[in-house]
Short mmCIF file of C-alpha atoms and ligand atoms in Angstrom, two decimals:
data_model
loop_
_atom_site.label_atom_id
_atom_site.label_comp_id
_atom_site.label_asym_id
_atom_site.label_seq_id
_atom_site.Cartn_x
_atom_site.Cartn_y
_atom_site.Cartn_z
CA MET A 250 6.44 -22.25 11.21
CA PHE A 251 7.95 -18.76 11.00
CA LYS A 252 9.09 -17.68 14.47
CA LEU A 253 9.02 -14.00 15.39
CA THR A 254 11.86 -12.48 17.39
CA ASP A 255 11.10 -10.73 20.67
CA GLU A 256 11.47 -7.35 18.95
CA GLN A 257 9.14 -8.31 16.10
CA THR A 258 6.58 -9.57 18.62
CA MET A 259 6.81 -6.33 20.58
CA ILE A 260 6.34 -4.19 17.45
CA ARG A 261 3.40 -6.34 16.32
CA ASN A 262 1.78 -6.07 19.75
CA THR A 263 2.24 -2.29 19.93
CA ALA A 264 0.71 -1.88 16.47
CA ARG A 265 -2.11 -4.25 17.38
CA GLU A 266 -3.00 -2.39 20.55
CA PHE A 267 -2.89 0.99 18.81
CA SER A 268 -4.91 -0.28 15.86
CA ARG A 269 -7.69 -1.87 17.88
CA LYS A 270 -7.95 1.00 20.38
CA MET A 271 -7.37 4.06 18.22
CA ILE A 272 -8.17 3.10 14.62
CA ALA A 273 -10.94 0.50 14.72
CA PRO A 274 -13.66 2.42 16.61
CA ALA A 275 -14.28 5.07 13.91
CA ALA A 276 -13.13 3.14 10.82
CA SER A 277 -16.66 2.50 9.66
CA HIS A 278 -17.63 6.15 10.24
CA ARG A 279 -14.64 7.35 8.18
CA ASP A 280 -15.59 4.91 5.43
CA GLN A 281 -18.96 6.62 5.21
CA THR A 282 -17.78 10.23 5.56
CA LYS A 283 -14.50 9.77 3.60
CA GLU A 284 -12.74 11.65 6.40
CA PHE A 285 -8.95 11.37 6.10
CA PRO A 286 -7.42 9.85 9.29
CA ALA A 287 -5.04 12.80 9.77
CA GLU A 288 -4.86 12.63 13.58
CA ILE A 289 -4.33 8.88 13.56
CA LEU A 290 -1.52 9.20 11.02
CA ASN A 291 0.10 11.93 13.15
CA ARG A 292 0.05 9.62 16.12
CA MET A 293 1.40 6.75 13.98
CA GLY A 294 4.24 9.07 12.99
CA GLU A 295 5.03 9.68 16.65
CA LEU A 296 5.05 5.94 17.23
CA GLY A 297 7.54 5.52 14.37
CA MET A 298 5.19 3.77 11.94
CA MET A 299 5.62 6.09 8.94
CA GLY A 300 9.25 5.33 8.11
CA MET A 301 9.81 2.06 9.90
CA MET A 302 12.64 0.66 7.78
CA ILE A 303 14.50 3.98 7.52
CA PRO A 304 17.50 4.38 9.87
CA ALA A 305 17.09 6.67 12.88
CA GLU A 306 19.56 9.23 11.47
CA TYR A 307 16.97 9.96 8.75
CA GLY A 308 13.97 10.08 11.07
CA GLY A 309 12.94 6.41 10.90
CA GLU A 310 12.91 3.44 13.25
CA GLY A 311 15.45 1.21 11.54
CA THR A 312 13.36 -1.95 11.85
CA ASP A 313 13.54 -4.94 9.53
CA ALA A 314 10.96 -5.48 6.79
CA THR A 315 9.25 -8.26 8.74
CA SER A 316 8.49 -5.93 11.68
CA TYR A 317 7.15 -3.30 9.31
CA LEU A 318 4.88 -5.79 7.54
CA LEU A 319 3.59 -7.17 10.83
CA ALA A 320 2.68 -3.63 11.89
CA LEU A 321 1.04 -2.97 8.53
CA MET A 322 -1.09 -6.12 8.85
CA GLU A 323 -2.29 -4.89 12.24
CA ILE A 324 -3.21 -1.44 10.91
CA ALA A 325 -5.02 -2.99 7.92
CA TYR A 326 -6.92 -5.24 10.32
CA SER A 327 -8.78 -2.18 11.58
CA CYS A 328 -8.72 0.16 8.60
CA ALA A 329 -7.47 -0.59 5.09
CA SER A 330 -7.61 3.14 4.21
CA THR A 331 -5.13 4.02 6.94
CA ALA A 332 -2.99 1.05 5.92
CA VAL A 333 -2.63 2.13 2.30
CA VAL A 334 -1.36 5.57 3.36
CA MET A 335 1.13 3.88 5.69
CA SER A 336 2.20 1.46 2.96
CA VAL A 337 2.81 4.07 0.26
CA GLN A 338 4.64 6.34 2.71
CA ASN A 339 6.94 3.62 4.08
CA SER A 340 7.79 1.84 0.88
CA ILE A 341 7.44 3.79 -2.33
CA VAL A 342 8.07 7.21 -0.81
CA CYS A 343 10.54 6.83 2.10
CA GLU A 344 12.47 3.86 0.74
CA THR A 345 12.85 5.51 -2.67
CA LEU A 346 14.35 8.61 -1.08
CA TYR A 347 16.56 6.54 1.19
CA LYS A 348 17.89 4.35 -1.64
CA PHE A 349 18.20 6.90 -4.41
CA GLY A 350 18.11 10.38 -2.83
CA THR A 351 21.09 12.69 -2.27
CA GLU A 352 22.12 13.57 1.28
CA LYS A 353 20.41 16.96 0.94
CA GLN A 354 17.21 15.39 -0.41
CA LYS A 355 17.24 13.01 2.54
CA ILE A 356 17.65 15.80 5.06
CA ASP A 357 15.04 18.03 3.40
CA TYR A 358 12.38 15.41 2.63
CA LEU A 359 13.13 11.97 4.05
CA VAL A 360 13.56 13.16 7.64
CA PRO A 361 10.11 14.84 7.88
CA LEU A 362 8.49 11.99 5.93
CA ALA A 363 10.02 9.11 7.90
CA SER A 364 9.27 10.79 11.21
CA GLY A 365 5.64 11.18 10.11
CA LYS A 366 5.65 14.98 10.12
CA MET A 367 4.36 15.02 6.57
CA ILE A 368 2.64 12.65 4.17
CA GLY A 369 4.14 11.81 0.80
CA ALA A 370 2.68 10.52 -2.46
CA PHE A 371 4.07 8.73 -5.49
CA ALA A 372 2.82 9.67 -8.95
CA LEU A 373 3.55 7.19 -11.73
CA THR A 374 0.13 6.30 -13.17
CA GLU A 375 -1.62 8.44 -15.79
CA PRO A 376 -5.09 8.42 -17.38
CA ALA A 377 -3.79 6.35 -20.33
CA ALA A 378 -0.82 4.64 -18.64
CA GLY A 379 -1.62 2.25 -15.78
CA SER A 380 -0.19 -1.23 -16.28
CA ASP A 381 2.15 0.19 -18.91
CA PRO A 382 3.89 3.14 -17.24
CA VAL A 383 6.50 3.38 -20.01
CA SER A 384 3.77 4.86 -22.22
CA GLN A 385 3.28 7.80 -19.86
CA GLN A 386 2.83 11.21 -21.46
CA THR A 387 4.03 13.61 -18.77
CA THR A 388 7.06 15.49 -20.05
CA ALA A 389 9.96 17.18 -18.30
CA VAL A 390 11.77 19.60 -20.60
CA LYS A 391 15.17 20.99 -19.65
CA ASP A 392 15.08 24.68 -18.72
CA GLY A 393 18.32 26.16 -17.40
CA ASP A 394 19.22 24.37 -14.19
CA GLY A 395 15.86 22.66 -13.98
CA TYR A 396 12.95 21.04 -15.83
CA ILE A 397 9.47 22.21 -16.78
CA LEU A 398 6.90 19.45 -16.22
CA ASN A 399 3.55 19.12 -18.00
CA GLY A 400 1.02 16.31 -17.75
CA THR A 401 -1.64 14.62 -15.63
CA LYS A 402 -1.08 11.87 -13.07
CA ARG A 403 -4.06 9.75 -12.01
CA PHE A 404 -5.14 7.57 -9.03
CA ILE A 405 -2.57 9.12 -6.73
CA THR A 406 -2.89 7.86 -3.17
CA SER A 407 -2.81 10.84 -0.74
CA GLY A 408 -2.79 13.19 -3.74
CA LYS A 409 -4.68 15.77 -1.70
CA ASN A 410 -3.37 15.16 1.81
CA SER A 411 0.33 14.82 0.97
CA ARG A 412 2.80 17.68 1.22
CA VAL A 413 5.30 16.29 -1.26
CA VAL A 414 4.94 14.10 -4.36
CA LEU A 415 7.51 11.96 -6.15
CA VAL A 416 6.63 12.32 -9.82
CA THR A 417 7.88 10.46 -12.90
CA ALA A 418 8.08 12.22 -16.27
CA LYS A 419 9.68 11.73 -19.66
CA THR A 420 12.95 13.61 -20.05
CA ASP A 421 13.69 11.89 -23.37
CA GLU A 422 10.80 10.77 -25.59
CA GLN A 423 13.05 8.59 -27.74
CA LYS A 424 14.49 6.36 -25.05
CA GLY A 425 11.48 4.36 -23.77
CA HIS A 426 11.90 3.37 -20.13
CA LYS A 427 15.40 4.85 -20.14
CA GLY A 428 13.90 8.27 -20.90
CA ILE A 429 11.84 8.44 -17.68
CA SER A 430 13.10 10.45 -14.70
CA CYS A 431 11.86 10.97 -11.16
CA PHE A 432 11.39 14.30 -9.35
CA ILE A 433 10.58 15.44 -5.82
CA ILE A 434 7.87 18.10 -6.00
CA PRO A 435 6.64 19.88 -2.86
CA LYS A 436 2.92 20.53 -3.11
CA ASP A 437 3.28 24.30 -2.89
CA THR A 438 5.32 24.38 -6.11
CA PRO A 439 3.64 26.71 -8.66
CA GLY A 440 2.10 24.67 -11.47
CA LEU A 441 1.31 21.62 -9.32
CA ILE A 442 -2.47 21.37 -9.08
CA VAL A 443 -4.47 18.77 -7.19
CA GLY A 444 -7.18 17.66 -9.62
CA ARG A 445 -10.35 15.64 -9.13
CA THR A 446 -10.77 13.30 -6.17
CA GLU A 447 -12.12 9.85 -7.02
CA ASP A 448 -15.34 8.62 -5.42
CA LYS A 449 -14.34 5.02 -4.77
CA MET A 450 -16.00 1.73 -3.92
CA GLY A 451 -13.57 1.14 -1.03
CA LEU A 452 -10.62 2.67 0.82
CA ARG A 453 -12.87 5.67 1.10
CA ALA A 454 -10.97 7.40 3.92
CA SER A 455 -7.83 7.51 1.77
CA ASP A 456 -7.92 10.20 -0.91
CA THR A 457 -7.10 9.27 -4.50
CA THR A 458 -6.66 12.22 -6.84
CA ASP A 459 -5.30 13.53 -10.08
CA ILE A 460 -2.10 15.57 -9.90
CA ILE A 461 -1.87 18.06 -12.73
CA LEU A 462 1.46 19.57 -13.74
CA ASP A 463 1.00 22.80 -15.64
CA ASN A 464 4.37 24.31 -16.56
CA CYS A 465 5.61 23.18 -13.16
CA ARG A 466 9.29 24.12 -12.76
CA VAL A 467 11.46 21.75 -10.75
CA PRO A 468 15.14 22.50 -10.09
CA MET A 469 17.73 19.89 -11.03
CA SER A 470 18.50 19.46 -7.32
CA ARG A 471 15.10 17.80 -6.93
CA MET A 472 15.68 15.05 -9.46
CA ILE A 473 16.09 11.64 -7.80
CA GLY A 474 19.01 9.77 -9.35
CA LYS A 475 20.14 10.66 -12.87
CA PRO A 476 18.09 11.52 -15.96
CA GLY A 477 16.62 8.21 -17.18
CA ASP A 478 16.68 6.46 -13.77
CA GLY A 479 12.97 7.06 -13.09
CA PHE A 480 11.55 3.75 -14.34
CA LYS A 481 14.00 1.62 -12.38
CA ILE A 482 13.41 3.77 -9.30
CA ALA A 483 9.66 3.22 -9.66
CA MET A 484 10.02 -0.53 -10.20
CA THR A 485 12.33 -0.85 -7.19
CA GLY A 486 9.83 1.05 -5.05
CA LEU A 487 7.00 -1.15 -6.32
CA ASP A 488 8.87 -4.32 -5.32
CA SER A 489 8.72 -3.14 -1.73
CA GLY A 490 5.23 -1.68 -2.12
CA ARG A 491 3.89 -5.00 -3.40
CA ILE A 492 4.86 -6.89 -0.24
CA GLY A 493 3.08 -4.08 1.61
CA ILE A 494 -0.13 -4.68 -0.36
CA ALA A 495 0.23 -8.41 0.37
CA ALA A 496 0.48 -7.58 4.09
CA GLN A 497 -2.49 -5.21 3.81
CA SER A 498 -4.44 -8.07 2.19
CA CYS A 499 -3.52 -10.38 5.08
CA GLY A 500 -4.65 -7.79 7.63
CA VAL A 501 -8.09 -7.36 6.03
CA ALA A 502 -8.43 -11.13 5.62
CA MET A 503 -7.57 -11.68 9.30
CA ALA A 504 -10.25 -9.19 10.31
CA ALA A 505 -12.86 -10.80 8.05
CA PHE A 506 -11.87 -14.22 9.40
CA ASP A 507 -12.17 -13.19 13.06
CA ALA A 508 -15.52 -11.50 12.39
CA SER A 509 -16.77 -14.68 10.69
CA VAL A 510 -15.69 -16.98 13.52
CA LYS A 511 -17.35 -14.66 16.05
CA TYR A 512 -20.58 -14.46 14.04
CA ALA A 513 -20.66 -18.22 13.39
CA LYS A 514 -20.44 -18.88 17.12
CA GLN A 515 -23.32 -16.48 17.90
CA ARG A 516 -25.71 -17.22 15.07
CA LYS A 517 -28.17 -20.10 15.47
CA GLN A 518 -30.07 -21.76 12.63
CA PHE A 519 -31.87 -25.12 12.56
CA GLY A 520 -31.63 -25.10 16.34
CA ILE A 521 -27.84 -25.03 16.61
CA SER A 522 -24.96 -22.58 16.27
CA ILE A 523 -24.07 -22.29 12.60
CA SER A 524 -20.45 -22.99 13.66
CA LYS A 525 -21.61 -26.59 14.10
CA HIS A 526 -22.63 -26.87 10.45
CA GLN A 527 -19.96 -28.46 8.30
CA ALA A 528 -20.75 -26.03 5.46
CA ILE A 529 -19.58 -23.17 7.69
CA ARG A 530 -16.70 -25.04 9.34
CA PHE A 531 -15.19 -25.94 5.96
CA GLN A 532 -15.43 -22.31 4.82
CA ILE A 533 -13.60 -21.24 7.99
CA ALA A 534 -10.95 -23.93 7.41
CA ASP A 535 -10.37 -22.76 3.82
CA MET A 536 -10.14 -19.12 4.98
CA ALA A 537 -7.58 -20.00 7.68
CA THR A 538 -5.51 -21.96 5.16
CA GLY A 539 -5.41 -19.11 2.64
CA ILE A 540 -4.47 -16.54 5.29
CA GLU A 541 -1.69 -18.69 6.73
CA ALA A 542 -0.24 -19.37 3.27
CA ALA A 543 -0.31 -15.68 2.35
CA ARG A 544 1.36 -14.64 5.61
CA GLN A 545 4.17 -17.12 5.00
CA LEU A 546 4.69 -15.68 1.50
CA VAL A 547 4.88 -12.17 2.98
CA PHE A 548 7.44 -13.26 5.58
CA SER A 549 9.45 -15.17 3.02
CA ALA A 550 9.69 -12.15 0.67
CA ALA A 551 10.48 -9.93 3.68
CA SER A 552 13.31 -12.16 4.82
CA LEU A 553 14.91 -12.04 1.34
CA LYS A 554 14.61 -8.24 1.49
CA ASP A 555 16.16 -8.15 4.96
CA ARG A 556 19.07 -10.25 3.73
CA GLY A 557 19.63 -7.76 0.91
CA GLU A 558 18.75 -10.29 -1.80
CA LYS A 559 16.63 -9.66 -4.89
CA TYR A 560 12.97 -10.25 -4.10
CA THR A 561 11.10 -9.01 -7.19
CA LYS A 562 9.59 -12.43 -7.92
CA GLU A 563 8.76 -13.23 -4.31
CA ALA A 564 7.10 -9.82 -3.78
CA ALA A 565 4.96 -10.37 -6.89
CA ILE A 566 4.06 -13.92 -5.75
CA ALA A 567 3.07 -12.65 -2.29
CA LYS A 568 1.04 -9.78 -3.78
CA LEU A 569 -0.70 -12.02 -6.34
CA PHE A 570 -1.57 -14.74 -3.85
CA ALA A 571 -2.53 -12.53 -0.90
CA SER A 572 -4.69 -10.11 -2.91
CA GLU A 573 -6.58 -12.96 -4.59
CA MET A 574 -6.85 -14.76 -1.25
CA VAL A 575 -8.39 -11.79 0.56
CA ASN A 576 -11.05 -11.35 -2.12
CA ASP A 577 -12.01 -14.99 -1.61
CA VAL A 578 -11.97 -14.61 2.18
CA VAL A 579 -14.12 -11.46 2.27
CA ALA A 580 -16.65 -13.04 -0.11
CA ARG A 581 -16.91 -16.06 2.20
CA ALA A 582 -17.16 -13.75 5.21
CA VAL A 583 -20.17 -11.97 3.69
CA GLN A 584 -21.72 -15.34 2.84
CA ILE A 585 -21.28 -16.62 6.40
CA HIS A 586 -22.96 -13.45 7.69
CA GLY A 587 -25.88 -14.05 5.30
CA GLY A 588 -28.24 -11.09 4.86
CA TYR A 589 -26.51 -9.20 7.67
CA GLY A 590 -23.23 -9.37 5.76
CA PHE A 591 -24.84 -7.27 3.05
CA THR A 592 -25.61 -4.45 5.48
CA LYS A 593 -23.46 -1.71 6.96
CA GLU A 594 -24.26 -3.06 10.41
CA TYR A 595 -21.36 -5.50 10.01
CA ASP A 596 -17.78 -4.63 9.08
CA VAL A 597 -17.50 -7.44 6.54
CA GLU A 598 -19.42 -5.28 4.06
CA ARG A 599 -16.60 -2.67 4.26
CA PHE A 600 -13.91 -5.34 4.10
CA TYR A 601 -15.52 -6.70 0.91
CA ARG A 602 -15.39 -3.30 -0.78
CA ASP A 603 -11.92 -2.38 0.52
CA ALA A 604 -10.32 -5.62 -0.65
CA ARG A 605 -11.49 -5.25 -4.25
CA VAL A 606 -8.69 -2.91 -5.26
CA PHE A 607 -5.92 -5.11 -3.88
CA THR A 608 -5.80 -7.20 -7.06
CA ILE A 609 -5.63 -3.96 -9.06
CA TYR A 610 -3.31 -1.34 -7.54
CA GLU A 611 0.47 -1.53 -7.35
CA GLY A 612 0.21 -3.83 -10.36
CA THR A 613 -2.83 -5.93 -11.26
CA SER A 614 -2.81 -9.70 -10.77
CA GLU A 615 -2.11 -9.95 -14.51
CA ILE A 616 0.98 -7.71 -14.09
CA GLN A 617 2.18 -9.82 -11.14
CA ARG A 618 1.92 -12.91 -13.37
CA MET A 619 4.00 -11.07 -16.00
CA VAL A 620 6.62 -10.15 -13.40
CA ILE A 621 6.74 -13.69 -12.00
CA SER A 622 7.02 -15.37 -15.41
CA ASN A 623 9.57 -12.79 -16.64
CA GLN A 624 11.72 -13.57 -13.59
CA ILE A 625 11.39 -17.30 -14.25
CA PHE A 626 12.29 -17.10 -17.95
N1 CAA B 952 13.62 -3.56 -10.10
C1 CAA B 952 14.59 -2.88 -10.77
N2 CAA B 952 14.58 -2.73 -12.12
C2 CAA B 952 13.57 -3.28 -12.80
C3 CAA B 952 12.52 -3.99 -12.18
C4 CAA B 952 12.59 -4.12 -10.76
N3 CAA B 952 11.63 -4.79 -10.10
N4 CAA B 952 11.65 -4.42 -13.09
C5 CAA B 952 12.11 -3.99 -14.29
N5 CAA B 952 13.26 -3.30 -14.09
C6 CAA B 952 14.11 -2.71 -15.13
C7 CAA B 952 14.63 -3.81 -16.04
O1 CAA B 952 15.85 -4.36 -15.54
C8 CAA B 952 14.86 -3.08 -17.33
O2 CAA B 952 16.06 -2.34 -17.29
P1 CAA B 952 17.24 -2.56 -18.39
O3 CAA B 952 16.64 -2.22 -19.72
O4 CAA B 952 18.30 -1.61 -17.98
O5 CAA B 952 17.64 -3.98 -18.29
C9 CAA B 952 13.73 -2.05 -17.32
O6 CAA B 952 13.32 -1.90 -15.96
C10 CAA B 952 12.55 -2.46 -18.17
O7 CAA B 952 12.12 -3.72 -17.73
P2 CAA B 952 11.02 -4.53 -18.52
O8 CAA B 952 11.44 -4.66 -19.95
O9 CAA B 952 10.73 -5.78 -17.76
O10 CAA B 952 9.79 -3.52 -18.44
P3 CAA B 952 8.37 -3.56 -19.12
O11 CAA B 952 8.15 -2.33 -19.88
O12 CAA B 952 8.17 -4.89 -19.81
O13 CAA B 952 7.39 -3.46 -17.85
C11 CAA B 952 6.18 -4.23 -16.01
C12 CAA B 952 7.47 -4.23 -16.79
C13 CAA B 952 6.42 -5.25 -14.93
C14 CAA B 952 4.96 -4.62 -16.81
C15 CAA B 952 5.99 -2.83 -15.40
O14 CAA B 952 5.66 -1.92 -16.39
C16 CAA B 952 4.97 -2.79 -14.30
O15 CAA B 952 5.26 -3.15 -13.15
N6 CAA B 952 3.72 -2.32 -14.60
C17 CAA B 952 2.73 -2.10 -13.56
C18 CAA B 952 2.83 -0.73 -13.00
C19 CAA B 952 2.26 -0.63 -11.63
O16 CAA B 952 2.43 -1.52 -10.79
N7 CAA B 952 1.60 0.47 -11.35
C20 CAA B 952 1.09 0.70 -10.05
C21 CAA B 952 0.97 2.13 -9.83
S1 CAA B 952 1.43 2.67 -8.27
C22 CAA B 952 0.12 2.42 -7.26
O17 CAA B 952 -0.83 1.76 -7.52
C23 CAA B 952 0.40 3.07 -5.96
C24 CAA B 952 -0.69 3.40 -5.08
O18 CAA B 952 -1.02 4.55 -4.97
C25 CAA B 952 -1.26 2.40 -4.14
#
């Protein structure tokens, strides 16, 4: 059994208390109104939850990956929408800047992001380039000491509510993945337009938008890494992001599990609590087993990351297993709740919708299987 350190336990408990007190009460309301949890995210920034693995000198908390993932599970337990914003900010945005940014880029952008003073987004996906980001069409053409970007990015988490976006674009059409570069673009840059907002099945309090680049000029000083580094930067960020989605999956599954146990104890049919029926008990046992296995995969990938070892395969395994697991768990949770599970009176209905995207974003289950088998062979 994985044993938490005192510090990890303290961070988990702080996140748990905050999540249950401050996030849970209006999560269902925000799901219906699609209201962005701006105040909550501000407060999370003050508590150090928006750049947890970033050292204090750059505005973060300097925790290990395990502590971060424990906190993320707790936030997801109450609200998966809030959790996805936290996940993208901590991993793909802050970590990318920390690993690949220049000192000036870190001071200008990482410090406010990691300290939670602003929200960031990461724009890789396009209308015709999801699983295959190398086929992206956005171009960045050299213009003096900068680049002019043109193209459309799609399904961008926090596309509307972010103040800065990390954007990939092709600087050399001929070079495949080696022709993709990555840029930091503040939202007030002329030519950056926030396009349509998606009306989604789940994660409704997190905005997902198009980002349109229309002759958007970005100075060379805002390129992350060198020309051609963009694909590797994105893949490195996604390794970390994928353990985050695995943790998010565990958090939602834990919430659906607890709700199911509670309901099973209260609900009576055939004269006894349904928790006494073996059909229900076995469902609960299978749910507990899946959750425990997924959590161990998250911790195992996190410990590799903390030791500075390569964890591409383990992140993909954790993401694949946990995201499939949570979809099974939420379906069982709705089943245990019967007709009530199909209504908005019970949170399991929201969990069911929220979990659906976990096997899709940050790489579909099919992509995770490609990553895992590529690493093996
Ligand atoms: N870390 C570092 N470098 C990596 C890497 C990793 N994890 N994975 C690949 N690379 C490098 C390779 O080493 C290789 O470099 P060299 O040529 O120098 O050796 C280069 O990248 C190309 O690698 P592949 O040939 O394996 O690349 P590929 O074209 O076959 O694609 C893929 C690989 C795994 C399918 C990749 O395209 C992929 O992950 N696709 C899914 C994209 C995705 O997850 N999108 C999610 C969007 S973001 C999102 O959803 C965020 C959100 O808002 C929630």
